[in-house]
Tab-separated table of C-alpha atoms and ligand atoms in Angstrom:
chain	number	residue	atom	x	y	z
A	145	MET	CA	4.005	11.173	-5.079
A	146	ILE	CA	0.930	10.814	-7.286
A	147	ALA	CA	-2.294	11.490	-5.430
A	148	ILE	CA	-5.487	10.259	-7.044
A	149	ALA	CA	-8.403	12.391	-5.871
A	150	GLU	CA	-11.059	10.291	-4.219
A	151	PRO	CA	-11.741	7.730	-6.998
A	152	PRO	CA	-15.039	5.861	-6.941
A	153	ILE	CA	-14.977	2.298	-5.665
A	154	HIS	CA	-16.501	-0.322	-7.978
A	155	ARG	CA	-18.091	-2.963	-5.863
A	156	THR	CA	-19.300	-6.426	-6.842
A	157	GLY	CA	-19.862	-7.927	-3.372
A	158	SER	CA	-23.097	-7.952	-1.360
A	159	ALA	CA	-24.370	-4.790	0.331
A	160	SER	CA	-23.902	-6.289	3.794
A	161	GLY	CA	-20.267	-6.889	2.874
A	162	GLU	CA	-17.804	-9.490	4.050
A	163	ARG	CA	-17.695	-10.793	7.599
A	164	VAL	CA	-14.725	-12.627	9.077
A	165	ARG	CA	-14.939	-14.205	12.519
A	166	VAL	CA	-11.879	-14.330	14.773
A	167	GLU	CA	-12.360	-17.379	17.009
A	168	LEU	CA	-10.710	-16.772	20.363
A	169	GLY	CA	-13.184	-18.302	22.798
A	170	GLU	CA	-14.742	-15.604	24.960
A	171	ARG	CA	-12.578	-13.000	23.195
A	172	SER	CA	-14.004	-13.884	19.739
A	173	TYR	CA	-15.137	-11.054	17.473
A	174	GLU	CA	-16.139	-10.173	13.946
A	175	ILE	CA	-14.408	-8.154	11.305
A	176	VAL	CA	-16.967	-6.444	9.080
A	177	VAL	CA	-15.821	-5.173	5.686
A	178	ALA	CA	-18.534	-3.186	3.917
A	179	GLY	CA	-18.800	0.011	1.883
A	180	GLY	CA	-20.760	2.542	3.912
A	181	ALA	CA	-20.141	0.623	7.154
A	182	LEU	CA	-19.432	3.928	8.929
A	183	ASP	CA	-23.101	4.827	8.704
A	184	ARG	CA	-24.087	1.520	10.294
A	185	ALA	CA	-21.440	1.734	13.013
A	186	GLY	CA	-23.926	2.400	15.825
A	187	VAL	CA	-26.028	-0.662	15.064
A	188	GLU	CA	-22.989	-2.885	14.476
A	189	ILE	CA	-21.240	-1.747	17.669
A	190	ALA	CA	-24.393	-2.079	19.771
A	191	ALA	CA	-24.871	-5.614	18.411
A	192	ALA	CA	-21.240	-6.546	19.080
A	193	LEU	CA	-21.510	-5.329	22.672
A	194	ALA	CA	-24.944	-6.828	23.284
A	195	GLY	CA	-25.066	-9.302	26.113
A	196	LYS	CA	-23.010	-7.141	28.455
A	197	ALA	CA	-25.172	-4.074	28.778
A	198	GLY	CA	-27.301	-2.272	26.228
A	199	PRO	CA	-26.047	0.917	24.598
A	200	ASP	CA	-28.533	3.162	26.429
A	201	GLY	CA	-26.546	5.628	28.478
A	202	ARG	CA	-23.338	3.953	27.486
A	203	THR	CA	-20.452	6.206	26.427
A	204	ALA	CA	-18.541	5.744	23.203
A	205	ALA	CA	-15.177	7.503	23.553
A	206	ILE	CA	-13.957	8.132	20.000
A	207	LEU	CA	-10.203	8.601	19.635
A	208	VAL	CA	-9.419	10.318	16.345
A	209	ASN	CA	-7.024	12.853	14.876
A	210	PRO	CA	-8.499	16.157	13.629
A	211	ALA	CA	-7.973	15.455	9.882
A	212	VAL	CA	-9.711	12.087	10.000
A	213	HIS	CA	-12.411	13.554	12.248
A	214	ARG	CA	-13.146	16.274	9.678
A	215	ARG	CA	-13.771	13.614	7.023
A	216	TYR	CA	-15.458	10.809	8.914
A	217	GLY	CA	-16.051	11.835	12.529
A	218	MET	CA	-19.567	13.250	12.118
A	219	ARG	CA	-20.865	10.147	10.349
A	220	LEU	CA	-19.539	7.880	13.065
A	221	GLU	CA	-20.867	10.145	15.830
A	222	SER	CA	-24.362	10.425	14.263
A	223	SER	CA	-24.587	6.700	13.814
A	224	LEU	CA	-23.517	6.024	17.415
A	225	THR	CA	-25.882	8.694	18.773
A	226	ALA	CA	-28.787	7.180	16.818
A	227	ALA	CA	-27.986	3.826	18.423
A	228	GLY	CA	-28.233	5.339	21.918
A	229	PHE	CA	-24.592	5.982	22.810
A	230	ASN	CA	-23.344	9.138	24.540
A	231	ILE	CA	-20.421	10.501	22.554
A	232	LEU	CA	-17.116	11.695	23.950
A	233	THR	CA	-14.733	12.626	21.130
A	234	ILE	CA	-11.096	12.864	22.177
A	235	PRO	CA	-8.739	14.455	19.632
A	236	VAL	CA	-5.354	12.767	19.314
A	237	THR	CA	-2.474	14.316	17.377
A	238	ALA	CA	-1.530	12.323	14.283
A	239	GLY	CA	1.814	10.672	13.673
A	240	GLU	CA	4.205	8.044	14.953
A	241	THR	CA	5.991	10.613	17.155
A	242	HIS	CA	2.782	10.957	19.186
A	243	LYS	CA	2.480	7.223	19.817
A	244	THR	CA	3.695	7.770	23.361
A	245	LEU	CA	2.790	7.401	27.019
A	246	ARG	CA	2.280	11.185	27.110
A	247	THR	CA	-0.547	10.836	24.575
A	248	VAL	CA	-1.977	7.929	26.553
A	249	SER	CA	-1.812	10.005	29.734
A	250	ARG	CA	-3.664	12.930	28.081
A	251	ILE	CA	-6.398	10.529	26.988
A	252	PHE	CA	-6.605	9.124	30.550
A	253	ASP	CA	-7.048	12.740	31.754
A	254	ARG	CA	-10.021	13.240	29.424
A	255	LEU	CA	-11.623	9.936	30.428
A	256	TYR	CA	-11.115	10.822	34.093
A	257	GLU	CA	-12.489	14.385	33.704
A	258	HIS	CA	-15.607	12.918	32.137
A	259	ALA	CA	-15.835	10.283	34.853
A	260	VAL	CA	-16.515	7.581	32.304
A	261	ASP	CA	-17.634	4.261	33.731
A	262	ARG	CA	-16.598	0.704	32.942
A	263	ARG	CA	-19.322	0.297	30.335
A	264	THR	CA	-17.527	2.861	28.155
A	265	VAL	CA	-16.380	1.591	24.784
A	266	ILE	CA	-13.221	3.026	23.258
A	267	VAL	CA	-13.609	3.538	19.512
A	268	ALA	CA	-10.431	3.984	17.457
A	269	LEU	CA	-11.125	5.899	14.231
A	270	GLY	CA	-8.000	6.250	12.085
A	271	GLY	CA	-4.777	4.549	11.081
A	272	GLY	CA	-2.535	2.150	12.957
A	273	VAL	CA	-1.138	4.812	15.278
A	274	ILE	CA	-4.581	5.718	16.635
A	275	GLY	CA	-5.518	2.023	16.758
A	276	ASP	CA	-2.436	1.052	18.773
A	277	VAL	CA	-2.786	3.984	21.211
A	278	ALA	CA	-6.541	3.494	21.632
A	279	GLY	CA	-6.005	-0.223	22.137
A	280	TYR	CA	-3.521	0.421	24.931
A	281	VAL	CA	-5.842	2.953	26.567
A	282	ALA	CA	-8.675	0.402	26.395
A	283	ALA	CA	-6.420	-2.344	27.767
A	284	SER	CA	-5.390	-0.347	30.809
A	285	TYR	CA	-8.030	2.246	31.812
A	286	GLN	CA	-10.037	0.828	34.718
A	287	ARG	CA	-8.241	-2.474	34.047
A	288	GLY	CA	-9.810	-2.844	30.641
A	289	LEU	CA	-12.593	-1.258	28.610
A	290	ASP	CA	-14.274	-2.583	25.475
A	291	LEU	CA	-12.513	-1.610	22.262
A	292	VAL	CA	-13.822	-1.200	18.728
A	293	GLN	CA	-11.456	-0.599	15.837
A	294	VAL	CA	-12.658	1.498	12.905
A	295	PRO	CA	-9.500	1.542	10.769
A	296	THR	CA	-9.246	4.076	7.929
A	297	THR	CA	-5.844	3.322	6.374
A	298	LEU	CA	-5.293	0.188	4.295
A	299	LEU	CA	-2.487	-0.863	6.641
A	300	ALA	CA	-4.760	-0.605	9.648
A	301	GLN	CA	-7.604	-2.369	7.820
A	302	VAL	CA	-5.563	-5.406	6.798
A	303	ASP	CA	-3.140	-5.584	9.686
A	304	SER	CA	-2.959	-3.446	12.813
A	305	SER	CA	-6.685	-3.455	13.748
A	306	VAL	CA	-6.781	-7.262	13.865
A	307	GLY	CA	-5.105	-9.463	16.443
A	308	GLY	CA	-5.120	-7.458	19.645
A	309	LYS	CA	-1.573	-6.086	19.752
A	310	THR	CA	-1.707	-2.611	21.271
A	311	GLY	CA	0.962	-0.279	22.548
A	312	VAL	CA	3.150	2.777	22.310
A	313	ASN	CA	6.788	3.545	21.583
A	314	PHE	CA	9.199	4.202	24.446
A	315	GLY	CA	12.594	5.885	24.086
A	316	ALA	CA	13.949	4.716	20.758
A	317	ALA	CA	12.079	1.426	20.905
A	318	LYS	CA	8.947	0.805	18.853
A	319	ASN	CA	5.949	-0.709	20.647
A	320	LEU	CA	7.968	-1.409	23.805
A	321	ILE	CA	5.074	-0.724	26.165
A	322	GLY	CA	1.864	-2.515	25.358
A	323	ALA	CA	-0.659	-5.204	25.997
A	324	PHE	CA	-2.675	-7.825	24.196
A	325	HIS	CA	-6.250	-6.581	24.131
A	326	GLN	CA	-8.622	-7.916	21.490
A	327	PRO	CA	-11.285	-5.601	20.085
A	328	ARG	CA	-14.978	-6.493	20.354
A	329	LEU	CA	-15.451	-5.561	16.692
A	330	VAL	CA	-13.387	-4.381	13.744
A	331	LEU	CA	-15.516	-2.252	11.432
A	332	ILE	CA	-13.915	-1.604	8.049
A	333	ASP	CA	-15.408	0.823	5.557
A	334	PRO	CA	-13.208	0.560	2.441
A	335	ASP	CA	-14.794	3.773	1.105
A	336	THR	CA	-12.595	5.666	3.586
A	337	LEU	CA	-9.597	4.683	1.448
A	338	ARG	CA	-10.743	7.173	-1.187
A	339	SER	CA	-9.228	10.035	0.761
A	340	LEU	CA	-6.031	8.155	1.557
A	341	PRO	CA	-3.029	9.193	-0.577
A	342	LEU	CA	-1.699	6.600	-3.029
A	343	ARG	CA	1.548	6.272	-1.087
A	344	GLU	CA	-0.380	5.240	2.033
A	345	ARG	CA	-2.564	2.836	0.049
A	346	ARG	CA	0.540	1.278	-1.466
A	347	SER	CA	2.079	0.945	1.993
A	348	GLY	CA	-0.895	-1.149	3.119
A	349	MET	CA	-0.766	-3.182	-0.080
A	350	ALA	CA	2.681	-4.506	0.929
A	351	GLU	CA	0.954	-6.359	3.780
A	352	VAL	CA	-1.740	-7.698	1.417
A	353	ILE	CA	1.000	-9.066	-0.854
A	354	LYS	CA	2.742	-10.502	2.227
A	355	TYR	CA	-0.364	-12.517	3.159
A	356	GLY	CA	-0.347	-14.082	-0.309
A	357	VAL	CA	3.316	-14.999	-0.052
A	358	ILE	CA	3.074	-16.535	3.417
A	359	SER	CA	-0.129	-18.471	3.054
A	360	ASP	CA	-2.177	-18.376	-0.123
A	361	ALA	CA	-0.754	-18.731	-3.657
A	362	ALA	CA	-4.162	-18.328	-5.366
A	363	PHE	CA	-4.760	-15.085	-3.466
A	364	TYR	CA	-1.266	-13.914	-4.414
A	365	ASP	CA	-2.041	-14.602	-8.092
A	366	ARG	CA	-5.333	-12.702	-7.938
A	367	VAL	CA	-3.676	-9.744	-6.218
A	368	SER	CA	-0.910	-9.799	-8.876
A	369	LEU	CA	-3.503	-9.755	-11.621
A	370	GLU	CA	-5.417	-6.837	-10.133
A	371	ILE	CA	-2.654	-4.885	-8.451
A	372	GLY	CA	-3.104	-1.680	-10.490
A	373	ASP	CA	-6.879	-1.605	-9.988
A	374	LEU	CA	-6.540	-2.516	-6.315
A	375	LEU	CA	-4.214	0.430	-5.746
A	376	ASN	CA	-6.495	2.758	-7.705
A	377	LEU	CA	-9.530	1.416	-5.799
A	378	THR	CA	-11.182	0.458	-9.082
A	379	SER	CA	-11.046	-3.314	-8.508
A	380	GLY	CA	-14.279	-5.115	-7.640
A	381	PHE	CA	-12.017	-7.444	-5.645
A	382	LEU	CA	-10.942	-4.744	-3.162
A	383	ASP	CA	-13.348	-5.578	-0.309
A	384	GLN	CA	-12.617	-9.292	-0.681
A	385	ALA	CA	-8.873	-8.615	-0.741
A	386	ILE	CA	-9.185	-6.689	2.528
A	387	ALA	CA	-11.420	-9.356	4.087
A	388	HIS	CA	-9.200	-12.204	2.938
A	389	SER	CA	-6.089	-10.485	4.315
A	390	CYS	CA	-7.910	-10.172	7.649
A	391	ARG	CA	-8.961	-13.837	7.387
A	392	ILE	CA	-5.360	-14.964	6.922
A	393	LYS	CA	-4.223	-12.865	9.875
A	394	ALA	CA	-7.173	-14.101	11.953
A	395	ARG	CA	-6.289	-17.758	11.341
A	396	VAL	CA	-2.703	-17.132	12.452
A	397	VAL	CA	-3.805	-15.171	15.535
A	398	GLU	CA	-6.286	-17.914	16.460
A	399	ALA	CA	-3.430	-20.422	16.410
A	400	ASP	CA	-1.005	-18.224	18.350
A	401	GLU	CA	-2.724	-15.263	20.014
A	402	ARG	CA	0.231	-14.359	22.245
A	403	ASP	CA	2.929	-14.496	19.575
A	404	LEU	CA	4.754	-17.506	20.974
A	405	GLY	CA	5.343	-19.354	17.693
A	406	LEU	CA	3.365	-19.384	14.442
A	407	ARG	CA	2.404	-15.695	14.651
A	408	ALA	CA	6.008	-14.929	13.728
A	409	ILE	CA	5.239	-15.785	10.081
A	410	LEU	CA	3.362	-12.481	9.908
A	411	ASN	CA	6.813	-10.928	10.201
A	412	PHE	CA	7.839	-12.041	6.707
A	413	GLY	CA	9.879	-9.109	5.354
A	414	HIS	CA	9.923	-7.411	8.750
A	415	THR	CA	13.440	-8.436	9.875
A	416	VAL	CA	15.238	-6.193	7.398
A	417	GLY	CA	12.145	-3.975	7.005
A	418	HIS	CA	12.194	-2.920	10.661
A	419	ALA	CA	15.964	-2.370	10.510
A	420	LEU	CA	15.553	-0.094	7.476
A	421	GLU	CA	12.900	1.935	9.292
A	422	ALA	CA	15.036	2.222	12.434
A	423	VAL	CA	18.269	3.069	10.642
A	424	THR	CA	16.514	5.922	8.800
A	425	GLY	CA	14.850	7.230	11.973
A	426	TYR	CA	11.342	6.266	10.726
A	427	ARG	CA	11.461	9.294	8.429
A	428	VAL	CA	12.292	7.846	5.009
A	429	TYR	CA	10.034	4.871	4.428
A	430	ARG	CA	6.371	4.275	5.019
A	431	HIS	CA	6.063	0.976	6.884
A	432	GLY	CA	4.953	-0.962	3.792
A	433	GLU	CA	7.788	0.461	1.681
A	434	ALA	CA	10.313	-0.880	4.182
A	435	ILE	CA	8.471	-4.209	4.316
A	436	ALA	CA	8.514	-4.476	0.510
A	437	LEU	CA	12.304	-4.080	0.560
A	438	GLY	CA	12.504	-6.464	3.512
A	439	MET	CA	10.478	-9.133	1.684
A	440	VAL	CA	12.993	-9.022	-1.174
A	441	SER	CA	15.844	-9.275	1.373
A	442	ALA	CA	14.130	-12.307	2.948
A	443	CYS	CA	13.859	-13.973	-0.462
A	444	LEU	CA	17.543	-13.361	-1.171
A	445	VAL	CA	18.540	-14.626	2.298
A	446	GLY	CA	16.353	-17.672	1.583
A	447	GLU	CA	18.124	-18.195	-1.739
A	448	GLU	CA	21.527	-17.982	-0.015
A	449	MET	CA	20.366	-20.629	2.477
A	450	GLY	CA	18.978	-22.894	-0.252
A	451	ILE	CA	15.388	-22.508	0.970
A	452	THR	CA	13.817	-20.017	-1.416
A	453	GLY	CA	13.730	-20.641	-5.149
A	454	LYS	CA	14.858	-17.917	-7.590
A	455	ASN	CA	11.388	-18.095	-9.167
A	456	VAL	CA	9.863	-16.925	-5.848
A	457	THR	CA	12.165	-13.906	-5.685
A	458	GLY	CA	11.570	-13.156	-9.366
A	459	SER	CA	7.794	-13.275	-9.032
A	460	LEU	CA	7.739	-11.112	-5.898
A	461	VAL	CA	10.140	-8.543	-7.350
A	462	ASP	CA	7.940	-8.270	-10.469
A	463	LEU	CA	4.782	-7.813	-8.416
A	464	LEU	CA	6.335	-5.247	-6.074
A	465	ARG	CA	7.681	-3.294	-9.063
A	466	LYS	CA	4.253	-3.385	-10.700
A	467	ALA	CA	2.844	-1.938	-7.483
A	468	GLY	CA	5.399	0.874	-7.654
A	469	PHE	CA	7.653	-0.213	-4.772
A	470	ALA	CA	11.429	0.238	-4.759
A	471	VAL	CA	12.980	-3.238	-4.568
A	472	SER	CA	16.724	-2.548	-4.727
A	473	LEU	CA	18.572	-1.393	-1.698
A	474	ASP	CA	19.567	2.254	-1.861
A	475	PRO	CA	23.332	2.462	-2.618
A	476	GLY	CA	23.604	5.049	0.182
A	477	MET	CA	22.369	2.492	2.720
A	478	ASP	CA	25.203	1.009	4.772
A	479	PRO	CA	24.712	-2.786	5.033
A	480	ASN	CA	26.784	-2.778	8.253
A	481	ALA	CA	24.273	-0.496	9.946
A	482	ILE	CA	21.492	-2.927	9.017
A	483	ILE	CA	23.481	-5.977	10.140
A	484	CYS	CA	24.313	-4.285	13.482
A	485	LEU	CA	20.639	-3.567	14.107
A	486	LEU	CA	19.669	-7.119	13.194
A	487	ALA	CA	22.056	-8.471	15.838
A	488	LEU	CA	20.452	-6.197	18.446
A	489	ASP	CA	16.917	-7.180	17.441
A	490	LYS	CA	15.026	-8.802	20.299
A	491	LYS	CA	14.297	-11.800	18.064
A	492	ALA	CA	17.968	-12.457	17.231
A	493	ILE	CA	19.717	-15.389	18.893
A	494	GLY	CA	23.445	-15.212	19.685
A	495	GLY	CA	23.806	-12.330	17.212
A	496	ALA	CA	22.269	-14.315	14.324
A	497	ALA	CA	19.228	-12.630	12.788
A	498	ARG	CA	15.964	-14.540	12.653
A	499	PHE	CA	14.128	-14.639	9.347
A	500	VAL	CA	10.790	-15.880	8.095
A	501	LEU	CA	11.548	-17.609	4.795
A	502	ALA	CA	9.299	-18.646	1.920
A	503	PRO	CA	10.214	-21.918	0.172
A	504	LYS	CA	7.458	-21.124	-2.335
A	505	ILE	CA	4.680	-18.617	-2.859
A	506	GLY	CA	1.903	-19.462	-0.396
A	507	GLU	CA	4.108	-20.995	2.283
A	508	ALA	CA	6.462	-19.562	4.899
A	509	THR	CA	8.288	-20.840	7.949
A	510	PRO	CA	9.630	-18.749	10.845
A	511	GLY	CA	12.753	-19.042	12.931
A	512	HIS	CA	15.546	-19.338	10.336
A	513	LEU	CA	18.826	-18.072	11.774
A	514	ALA	CA	20.989	-16.320	9.189
A	515	THR	CA	24.662	-15.535	9.728
A	516	ASP	CA	26.122	-12.083	9.030
A	517	ALA	CA	27.839	-13.474	5.928
A	518	VAL	CA	24.551	-14.696	4.490
A	519	VAL	CA	22.784	-11.406	5.200
A	520	ARG	CA	25.716	-9.394	3.837
A	521	SER	CA	25.717	-11.356	0.610
A	522	ALA	CA	21.927	-11.044	0.228
A	523	LEU	CA	22.030	-7.267	0.816
A	524	ALA	CA	24.913	-6.881	-1.672
A	525	ARG	CA	22.826	-8.676	-4.289
A	526	GLN	CA	19.799	-6.538	-3.449
A	527	ARG	CA	21.751	-3.398	-4.346
A	528	LEU	CA	22.070	-4.705	-7.884
A	529	ILE	CA	18.567	-6.042	-8.386
B	822	NAD	N1	-0.920	-3.547	16.325
B	822	NAD	C1	-0.443	-4.175	15.273
B	822	NAD	O1	-0.576	-5.386	15.132
B	822	NAD	C2	0.255	-3.387	14.210
B	822	NAD	C3	0.584	-3.991	12.989
B	822	NAD	C4	1.165	-3.205	12.000
B	822	NAD	C5	1.430	-1.856	12.236
B	822	NAD	N2	1.108	-1.308	13.450
B	822	NAD	C6	1.353	0.124	13.721
B	822	NAD	O2	0.588	0.906	12.791
B	822	NAD	C7	1.196	2.190	12.701
B	822	NAD	C8	1.168	2.645	11.264
B	822	NAD	O3	-0.172	2.748	10.856
B	822	NAD	P1	-0.599	3.536	9.536
B	822	NAD	O4	0.278	3.141	8.409
B	822	NAD	O5	-2.049	3.383	9.414
B	822	NAD	O6	-0.168	5.043	9.847
B	822	NAD	P2	-0.889	6.240	10.609
B	822	NAD	O7	-1.792	5.767	11.661
B	822	NAD	O8	0.196	7.171	10.991
B	822	NAD	O9	-1.764	6.888	9.440
B	822	NAD	C9	-1.117	7.488	8.335
B	822	NAD	C10	-1.702	8.872	8.023
B	822	NAD	O10	-2.933	8.717	7.348
B	822	NAD	C11	-3.904	9.600	7.887
B	822	NAD	N3	-5.195	8.985	7.594
B	822	NAD	C12	-5.773	7.938	8.232
B	822	NAD	N4	-6.873	7.568	7.584
B	822	NAD	C13	-7.027	8.400	6.536
B	822	NAD	C14	-7.972	8.505	5.488
B	822	NAD	N5	-8.966	7.626	5.357
B	822	NAD	N6	-7.831	9.482	4.572
B	822	NAD	C15	-6.790	10.351	4.656
B	822	NAD	N7	-5.845	10.289	5.596
B	822	NAD	C16	-5.969	9.320	6.534
B	822	NAD	C17	-3.519	9.695	9.329
B	822	NAD	O11	-4.050	10.850	9.890
B	822	NAD	C18	-2.001	9.727	9.246
B	822	NAD	O12	-1.555	11.028	8.996
B	822	NAD	C19	2.584	2.036	13.280
B	822	NAD	O13	2.644	2.712	14.520
B	822	NAD	C20	2.768	0.535	13.484
B	822	NAD	O14	3.591	0.251	14.591
B	822	NAD	C21	0.523	-2.038	14.428
């Protein structure tokens, strides 16, 4: 893995950054994308919560893992203190294996010990794991506290912090226990990506590429053009790419907040992607790496079903390769294990796996049922790609 040490970010946008509104009636909120946003967090959070009760005497409970706290915790705390919040920092151990009810329970203990009241705002500082756990804590403690997401991985910035899905894993099942709980604000400081290893940045970029494929061909083209600089954080388009990814997700969430229909298109590449993660015990692939492979699988399934053109697959494979993703299926991977998992997937119907397919770049439709034979043939072709 190549790690690029904290490269500078070249920025062409305005100092106040990009703002994307998520329109959900009384649950509406803003996503702010701005370099240096961490230092303005107190003011931004106070403004987002205004109207309920002012920040004076209000507690901000910051959930963060120690490594992220060392880098960014003090700045967030100082900014919140300056805005009049009392700070309660609760350390949470990093990693998917800690995305559990036990972690949630420990956080409840800390909130209880400190007798926090209902005006407390839960602030998630970190990647998607912290965001999902903090979101679930906020959804359930005292029947719901305000939540602010301050995502620091690219994946969390463009995906998990937006849309209100929160939860923890249970047994072998990912995200089995959870709730919908929208944040009051998502505050994104892209400068935090400087300390994120390239592999993690690339993982998040898979979701950025996904947004282009499912809903915006011009965005896809721009991302393709700038992919190297985006990954190296040297593209002046980075903040806009993050904001536009959030915008695409926001529009889908606005149309289908509870995941009853359209929201499924966000799962492009996730049918096989999730199976690859599960079959390898979540230890081999970063989420985005599995999704990159899964997007290629979805294209090949789409080709087999006469829905996706070969030019779509070709373009996506080229872009993913340029970004440094593996696109062919590992020869050691047993297609039967994947097919078995697909049949068990909660979205499968009568054993047939459900795919989101892209007829062309910039357009996707959910709910395509693919037979085992189709999936088997697509996976066999993906070994040779
Ligand atoms: N709620 C949703 O809609 C949604 C959507 C997609 C994914 N998810 C969830 O997101 C999780 C994955 O999130 P992730 O990829 O962010 O992983 P993660 O939260 O495990 O973070 C990856 C690693 O990066 C470290 N890190 C975070 N920010 C850093 C920074 N700025 N510099 C250096 N290191 C940093 C973390 O400490 C961690 O070790 C999964 O649990 C997945 O289920 C949720």
